[in-house]
Short mmCIF file of C-alpha atoms and ligand atoms in Angstrom, two decimals:
data_model
loop_
_atom_site.label_atom_id
_atom_site.label_comp_id
_atom_site.label_asym_id
_atom_site.label_seq_id
_atom_site.Cartn_x
_atom_site.Cartn_y
_atom_site.Cartn_z
CA UNK A 339 -38.18 237.20 39.84
CA UNK A 340 -35.24 235.72 42.16
CA UNK A 341 -31.29 236.11 40.28
CA UNK A 342 -30.17 232.42 38.72
CA UNK A 343 -27.07 230.22 39.31
CA UNK A 344 -26.90 228.61 36.08
CA UNK A 345 -23.23 229.17 35.03
CA UNK A 346 -23.27 228.01 31.50
CA UNK A 347 -26.10 230.22 30.51
CA UNK A 348 -23.92 233.21 32.09
CA UNK A 349 -20.49 231.94 30.47
CA UNK A 350 -23.06 232.25 27.21
CA UNK A 351 -23.17 235.61 27.47
CA UNK A 352 -20.33 236.31 28.32
CA UNK A 353 -19.18 235.02 25.08
CA UNK A 354 -21.01 237.20 23.15
CA UNK A 355 -20.54 240.60 25.14
CA UNK A 356 -17.93 243.13 23.65
CA UNK A 357 -17.62 246.09 26.69
CA UNK A 358 -17.42 244.67 29.95
CA UNK A 359 -17.32 246.26 33.15
CA UNK A 360 -15.88 244.43 36.83
CA UNK A 361 -16.99 246.11 39.93
CA UNK A 362 -14.93 244.64 43.02
CA UNK A 363 -14.75 245.35 46.36
CA UNK A 364 -12.53 244.02 49.42
CA UNK A 365 -14.14 240.32 49.09
CA UNK A 366 -11.85 239.89 45.73
CA UNK A 367 -8.71 240.33 47.56
CA UNK A 368 -10.61 238.06 51.40
CA UNK A 369 -8.42 234.84 49.82
CA UNK A 370 -5.23 236.94 49.34
CA UNK A 371 -5.40 237.68 53.34
CA UNK A 372 -6.34 241.17 53.22
CA UNK A 373 -9.04 241.58 55.86
CA UNK A 374 -12.23 242.83 54.04
CA UNK A 375 -13.92 245.60 55.94
CA UNK A 376 -17.22 244.81 57.39
CA UNK A 377 -18.20 241.65 59.09
CA UNK A 378 -15.65 239.85 61.60
CA UNK A 379 -12.43 240.43 60.23
CA UNK A 380 -13.11 244.33 60.11
CA UNK A 381 -11.87 244.64 63.43
CA UNK A 382 -8.51 246.33 64.14
CA UNK A 383 -7.51 246.68 67.49
CA UNK A 384 -10.76 247.10 69.77
CA UNK A 385 -12.31 249.98 66.29
CA UNK A 386 -14.22 248.91 63.64
CA UNK A 387 -12.54 249.80 60.20
CA UNK A 388 -15.91 252.27 59.36
CA UNK A 389 -14.37 253.82 62.17
CA UNK A 390 -10.68 255.15 61.61
CA UNK A 391 -11.68 255.63 57.81
CA UNK A 392 -13.14 259.09 58.08
CA UNK A 393 -11.79 262.56 58.21
CA UNK A 394 -12.82 263.69 62.13
CA UNK A 395 -11.05 260.27 63.51
CA UNK A 396 -7.77 261.48 61.53
CA UNK A 397 -8.18 264.95 62.78
CA UNK A 398 -8.72 263.92 66.23
CA UNK A 399 -6.08 261.44 66.44
CA UNK A 400 -4.20 260.92 63.17
CA UNK A 401 -1.22 259.15 64.90
CA UNK A 402 -3.44 256.20 65.28
CA UNK A 403 -4.94 256.28 62.08
CA UNK A 404 -1.39 256.14 60.46
CA UNK A 405 -0.97 253.02 62.88
CA UNK A 406 -4.50 251.41 61.57
CA UNK A 407 -3.02 252.66 57.66
CA UNK A 408 0.38 251.85 58.21
CA UNK A 409 -0.47 248.17 59.73
CA UNK A 410 -3.00 247.70 55.88
CA UNK A 411 0.37 249.17 53.62
CA UNK A 412 2.30 246.48 55.84
CA UNK A 413 -0.33 243.36 55.20
CA UNK A 414 -0.95 244.02 51.91
CA UNK A 415 2.82 244.38 51.30
CA UNK A 416 3.28 240.45 52.71
CA UNK A 417 0.31 238.81 50.16
CA UNK A 418 -0.32 238.27 46.33
CA UNK A 419 -3.22 238.42 44.04
CA UNK A 420 -5.45 235.70 44.21
CA UNK A 421 -6.64 233.35 41.33
CA UNK A 422 -9.61 236.28 41.08
CA UNK A 423 -7.12 239.06 40.43
CA UNK A 424 -5.19 236.81 38.04
CA UNK A 425 -8.37 235.14 36.09
CA UNK A 426 -9.55 238.68 36.24
CA UNK A 427 -6.05 240.71 34.59
CA UNK A 428 -6.03 237.14 32.01
CA UNK A 429 -9.55 238.31 30.30
CA UNK A 430 -8.99 242.08 29.77
CA UNK A 431 -5.79 240.79 27.70
CA UNK A 432 -7.83 238.01 25.92
CA UNK A 433 -10.15 239.92 25.43
CA UNK A 434 -7.83 243.27 24.65
CA UNK A 435 -6.36 241.03 21.47
CA UNK A 436 -9.68 240.75 19.92
CA UNK A 437 -11.00 243.97 20.45
CA UNK A 438 -13.59 243.58 23.37
CA UNK A 439 -12.94 246.23 26.41
CA UNK A 440 -12.65 245.19 30.20
CA UNK A 441 -12.88 247.73 32.57
CA UNK A 442 -12.04 246.88 36.52
CA UNK A 443 -13.86 249.58 39.01
CA UNK A 444 -12.68 248.66 42.56
CA UNK A 445 -13.60 249.85 45.83
CA UNK A 446 -10.01 248.35 47.23
CA UNK A 447 -7.22 250.48 47.47
CA UNK A 448 -4.61 247.48 48.11
CA UNK A 449 -3.15 247.21 44.56
CA UNK A 450 -4.05 244.03 43.57
CA UNK A 451 -5.58 244.17 40.72
CA UNK A 452 -2.65 246.24 38.83
CA UNK A 453 -0.13 243.64 40.69
CA UNK A 454 -2.67 240.46 39.21
CA UNK A 455 -1.89 242.97 35.63
CA UNK A 456 -5.04 244.27 35.34
CA UNK A 457 -4.71 247.66 33.13
CA UNK A 458 -7.62 249.03 32.31
CA UNK A 459 -8.33 250.22 36.48
CA UNK A 460 -10.06 253.09 38.43
CA UNK A 461 -9.14 253.01 42.07
CA UNK A 462 -12.67 254.26 43.47
CA UNK A 463 -11.45 255.13 46.85
CA UNK A 464 -7.53 255.83 46.08
CA UNK A 465 -4.38 253.75 47.19
CA UNK A 466 -2.93 252.58 50.10
CA UNK A 467 0.55 253.25 48.08
CA UNK A 468 -0.03 256.82 47.79
CA UNK A 469 0.16 259.99 50.86
CA UNK A 470 -1.54 263.48 50.17
CA UNK A 471 -0.21 266.15 52.25
CA UNK A 472 -2.67 267.86 54.20
CA UNK A 473 -0.91 271.20 53.67
CA UNK A 474 0.48 271.24 49.75
CA UNK A 475 -2.06 268.69 48.43
CA UNK A 476 0.64 266.70 47.21
CA UNK A 477 0.17 263.22 45.46
CA UNK A 478 2.90 260.97 45.64
CA UNK A 479 3.57 257.15 45.29
CA UNK A 480 4.85 255.60 48.17
CA UNK A 481 5.75 251.97 48.45
CA UNK A 482 8.61 252.32 51.58
CA UNK A 483 8.50 250.04 54.31
CA UNK A 484 8.00 251.28 57.05
CA UNK A 485 6.66 254.50 55.49
CA UNK A 486 8.54 256.10 58.51
CA UNK A 487 10.89 255.12 61.01
CA UNK A 488 7.97 256.58 63.81
CA UNK A 489 5.87 253.85 62.61
CA UNK A 490 8.10 251.32 62.63
CA UNK A 491 7.24 248.23 64.40
CA UNK A 492 4.15 250.02 65.22
CA UNK A 493 -0.01 249.31 64.32
CA UNK A 494 -0.27 245.67 65.81
CA UNK A 495 -3.66 244.73 65.67
CA UNK A 496 -4.58 242.62 68.55
CA UNK A 497 -7.06 244.04 71.09
CA UNK A 498 -5.20 244.54 73.63
CA UNK A 499 -2.46 246.64 72.35
CA UNK A 500 -2.45 250.08 73.60
CA UNK A 501 -2.46 253.13 71.37
CA UNK A 502 1.14 254.38 70.24
CA UNK A 503 0.63 258.04 71.29
CA UNK A 504 3.28 258.72 68.20
CA UNK A 505 3.62 262.59 68.47
CA UNK A 506 3.02 264.40 65.04
CA UNK A 507 6.46 265.11 63.42
CA UNK A 508 6.99 261.47 63.63
CA UNK A 509 4.52 260.36 61.37
CA UNK A 510 5.10 260.56 57.67
CA UNK A 511 6.20 264.05 56.57
CA UNK A 512 5.74 266.22 52.90
CA UNK A 513 9.05 266.42 51.11
CA UNK A 514 7.71 268.66 48.55
CA UNK A 515 9.92 271.57 48.02
CA UNK A 516 10.78 270.85 52.25
CA UNK A 517 6.76 271.17 52.20
CA UNK A 518 7.41 269.08 55.83
CA UNK A 519 3.37 269.34 55.88
CA UNK A 520 1.74 266.08 57.50
CA UNK A 521 0.38 263.26 55.15
CA UNK A 522 -2.53 261.71 55.19
CA UNK A 523 -3.21 258.13 53.16
CA UNK A 524 -4.42 259.38 49.43
CA UNK A 525 -7.68 257.52 50.23
CA UNK A 526 -11.27 258.54 50.31
CA UNK A 527 -12.40 258.42 53.98
CA UNK A 528 -16.44 258.97 54.78
CA UNK A 529 -17.99 262.11 54.34
CA UNK A 530 -15.32 263.01 51.70
CA UNK A 531 -16.39 262.97 47.70
CA UNK A 532 -14.15 260.76 45.17
CA UNK A 533 -12.14 262.63 42.61
CA UNK A 534 -14.19 263.75 39.55
CA UNK A 535 -11.99 262.02 36.99
CA UNK A 536 -12.90 258.44 38.32
CA UNK A 537 -16.48 260.38 38.81
CA UNK A 538 -16.77 260.45 35.30
CA UNK A 539 -14.88 257.57 34.40
CA UNK A 540 -17.49 255.18 35.61
CA UNK A 541 -20.18 256.87 34.58
CA UNK A 542 -18.64 256.80 31.11
CA UNK A 543 -17.81 252.63 31.48
CA UNK A 544 -20.88 251.96 32.86
CA UNK A 545 -23.18 253.74 30.67
CA UNK A 546 -21.13 252.01 27.59
CA UNK A 547 -21.34 248.36 28.97
CA UNK A 548 -23.14 245.66 27.82
CA UNK A 549 -22.37 243.12 30.53
CA UNK A 550 -21.30 243.82 34.35
CA UNK A 551 -19.20 241.75 36.79
CA UNK A 552 -19.88 243.15 40.71
CA UNK A 553 -17.73 240.69 42.83
CA UNK A 554 -17.21 240.66 46.94
CA UNK A 555 -19.03 244.15 47.63
CA UNK A 556 -21.17 244.22 50.57
CA UNK A 557 -22.93 247.00 48.09
CA UNK A 558 -23.77 249.05 51.38
CA UNK A 559 -21.44 252.17 50.13
CA UNK A 560 -22.28 255.28 47.56
CA UNK A 561 -22.13 255.86 45.18
CA UNK A 562 -20.71 252.92 44.09
CA UNK A 563 -23.18 250.67 45.97
CA UNK A 564 -25.77 252.54 42.93
CA UNK A 565 -23.65 251.47 39.99
CA UNK A 566 -24.39 248.04 38.91
CA UNK A 567 -28.13 248.85 40.40
CA UNK A 568 -28.19 251.49 37.18
CA UNK A 569 -26.60 249.54 34.85
CA UNK A 570 -29.32 246.61 35.67
CA UNK A 571 -32.14 249.50 35.45
CA UNK A 572 -30.93 249.36 31.60
CA UNK A 573 -31.83 246.05 31.29
CA UNK A 574 -27.99 245.22 30.48
CA UNK A 575 -27.04 241.32 32.53
CA UNK A 576 -25.33 241.90 36.02
CA UNK A 577 -23.67 238.73 37.69
CA UNK A 578 -23.00 239.26 41.52
CA UNK A 579 -20.42 236.87 43.43
CA UNK A 580 -20.18 236.83 46.47
CA UNK A 581 -20.66 234.42 49.72
CA UNK A 582 -24.00 235.49 50.60
CA UNK A 583 -26.99 238.14 48.96
CA UNK A 584 -26.61 241.84 49.75
CA UNK A 585 -28.98 244.56 49.78
CA UNK A 586 -29.12 244.52 46.04
CA UNK A 587 -28.56 241.36 45.04
CA UNK A 588 -32.56 241.09 43.99
CA UNK A 589 -31.56 243.63 41.55
CA UNK A 590 -29.55 241.78 39.24
CA UNK A 591 -29.83 238.65 36.51
CA UNK A 592 -27.64 236.58 38.20
CA UNK A 593 -26.04 235.86 41.33
CA UNK A 594 -23.32 233.33 42.40
CA UNK A 595 -22.76 232.76 45.93
CA UNK A 596 -19.05 231.13 47.50
CA UNK A 597 -15.53 231.84 47.44
CA UNK A 598 -14.75 234.38 43.95
CA UNK A 599 -11.44 232.92 43.87
CA UNK A 600 -13.67 229.23 42.42
CA UNK A 601 -16.41 231.21 40.57
CA UNK A 602 -14.62 233.91 38.82
CA UNK A 603 -12.46 231.82 37.03
CA UNK A 604 -15.14 229.29 36.21
CA UNK A 605 -17.29 232.36 34.67
CA UNK A 606 -13.68 234.00 33.20
CA UNK A 607 -11.89 231.39 31.65
CA UNK A 608 -12.47 230.85 27.78
CA UNK A 609 -15.21 232.64 27.75
C1 BJW B 742 -16.72 237.72 49.40
C2 BJW B 742 -15.40 237.13 49.50
C3 BJW B 742 -14.92 235.73 49.01
C4 BJW B 742 -15.47 238.06 51.13
N1 BJW B 742 -16.20 235.37 47.85
N2 BJW B 742 -17.41 237.71 48.01
C5 BJW B 742 -26.51 257.50 49.71
C6 BJW B 742 -27.45 257.30 50.94
C7 BJW B 742 -26.93 256.79 52.39
C8 BJW B 742 -25.16 257.53 52.27
C9 BJW B 742 -24.81 257.84 51.90
C10 BJW B 742 -25.58 258.13 50.05
N3 BJW B 742 -24.08 258.94 49.28
C11 BJW B 742 -23.24 258.85 50.45
C12 BJW B 742 -23.21 258.76 51.43
C13 BJW B 742 -22.32 258.37 52.75
C14 BJW B 742 -21.13 257.29 52.48
C15 BJW B 742 -21.99 256.20 52.43
O1 BJW B 742 -22.40 255.57 52.02
N4 BJW B 742 -22.38 256.17 53.35
C16 BJW B 742 -23.30 254.54 53.52
C17 BJW B 742 -21.73 253.85 54.46
C18 BJW B 742 -24.51 254.76 54.53
N5 BJW B 742 -20.48 257.65 51.57
C19 BJW B 742 -19.58 258.47 51.34
O2 BJW B 742 -19.04 259.03 52.32
C20 BJW B 742 -18.76 258.59 49.87
N6 BJW B 742 -18.70 259.76 49.78
C21 BJW B 742 -19.55 260.82 48.81
O3 BJW B 742 -21.19 260.01 48.40
O4 BJW B 742 -19.03 261.97 48.72
C22 BJW B 742 -20.33 262.65 48.73
C23 BJW B 742 -21.42 262.60 49.98
C24 BJW B 742 -20.82 262.26 50.77
C25 BJW B 742 -22.20 262.47 52.38
C26 BJW B 742 -23.16 262.61 52.05
C27 BJW B 742 -24.05 262.74 50.39
C28 BJW B 742 -22.63 262.81 49.32
C29 BJW B 742 -17.53 258.48 50.51
C30 BJW B 742 -17.40 256.50 50.38
C31 BJW B 742 -16.07 256.65 50.53
C32 BJW B 742 -15.89 254.99 51.61
N7 BJW B 742 -14.46 254.88 51.77
C33 BJW B 742 -13.99 253.45 52.29
C34 BJW B 742 -12.72 253.59 53.25
C35 BJW B 742 -12.00 253.54 52.42
C36 BJW B 742 -10.29 253.81 52.71
C37 BJW B 742 -9.71 252.91 53.37
O5 BJW B 742 -10.02 251.64 52.79
O6 BJW B 742 -9.75 252.65 53.98
O7 BJW B 742 -14.16 252.62 51.92
S1 BJW B 742 -15.60 253.16 53.62
C38 BJW B 742 -15.25 251.21 52.91
O8 BJW B 742 -16.17 250.41 52.38
C39 BJW B 742 -14.11 251.14 51.61
C40 BJW B 742 -14.35 250.05 50.76
O9 BJW B 742 -14.14 250.20 49.26
C41 BJW B 742 -16.21 250.26 50.99
C42 BJW B 742 -16.87 249.34 50.89
O10 BJW B 742 -16.85 248.15 50.94
P1 BJW B 742 -17.12 247.05 50.28
O11 BJW B 742 -15.67 246.52 49.64
O12 BJW B 742 -17.83 246.39 50.05
O13 BJW B 742 -16.25 245.21 51.00
P2 BJW B 742 -17.05 244.95 52.48
O14 BJW B 742 -16.11 244.45 53.67
O15 BJW B 742 -18.64 245.59 52.78
O16 BJW B 742 -17.81 243.49 52.33
C43 BJW B 742 -16.89 242.37 51.44
C44 BJW B 742 -17.98 241.43 50.91
O17 BJW B 742 -16.84 240.64 50.31
C45 BJW B 742 -18.59 240.72 51.75
O18 BJW B 742 -20.17 241.22 51.14
C46 BJW B 742 -18.64 239.81 51.54
O19 BJW B 742 -19.96 238.41 51.77
C47 BJW B 742 -17.45 239.43 50.56
N8 BJW B 742 -16.67 238.96 50.27
N9 BJW B 742 -15.22 237.28 51.27
C48 BJW B 742 -16.37 236.48 47.54
N10 BJW B 742 -14.55 235.01 49.24
ZN1 ZN B 743 3.78 269.09 51.05
#
């Protein structure tokens, strides 16, 4: 059976739910002006984003990968949460006063959910604003703009811009105990495992939830892509909010097509 788009019926389910998981992807931040990962917005210079988000790309050319992440850090710092982030954060706040629980599991690394006020948050793929040292493994928060002098003015996304060939010594370096190691973004690249604590927490919430919303994700990247189908397989209502259908749409009870900056407030406001 194809999914329903009956918003009134969905709102009745929301009103009764006590433990809700909201799984989000790049589409939730698209209306803030943050490019999505795939599709037309997914290019930086001539590279597809998924070809730069790998350990191999970083080992081969850390300067190039840092330029890409520096550009994304600066972009996100200039953007703000949109009505979808805000409706989700307000929903959590309102429901917590009623003894009901809302957990956001995001694949996004932009921290826009946090900035909107979401407090119960799992950042599955890390954050643009944390670094990990490749030498001592130290993980630190970092909101510096630019993250280091070597990257100032670098990272322009236009396809005709030449790569800067920044020497490794001018890239972000570890300041912990004079370590000096090369820093990398504390994000999860293809082929890398997600953090055990995030996987455990997600599994617990997905097992206990009585409603799941899947917002702005193409549902092609594992393990996140299997989270909502697993919930649906337990007979729990799952609603997808996206501009288009995804490979998993067929498994869900509801599908709301359109910009989630409109559909999410419609679904959650006063429900
Ligand atoms: C809107 C909208 C609006 C737009 N309103 N909607 C099983 C089978 C096959 C492969 C694998 C498997 N298990 C693991 C793998 C390998 C791999 C994987 O999944 N590959 C697939 C691509 C085939 N996974 C991994 O490597 C993971 N590690 C792992 O599993 O370790 C163990 C292991 C390794 C190897 C083999 C087996 C096991 C790690 C994955 C880490 C993903 N990292 C990235 C980069 C993070 C850092 C960064 O951002 O730079 O995470 S990749 C990228 O994709 C990023 C995103 O979080 C993630 C998901 O993308 P998302 O959010 O869905 O964005 P888009 O752009 O794809 O979609 C946007 C959607 O929004 C679209 O649908 C639009 O329509 C919609 N939209 N505007 C509503 N206004
Ligand atoms: Zn270090």
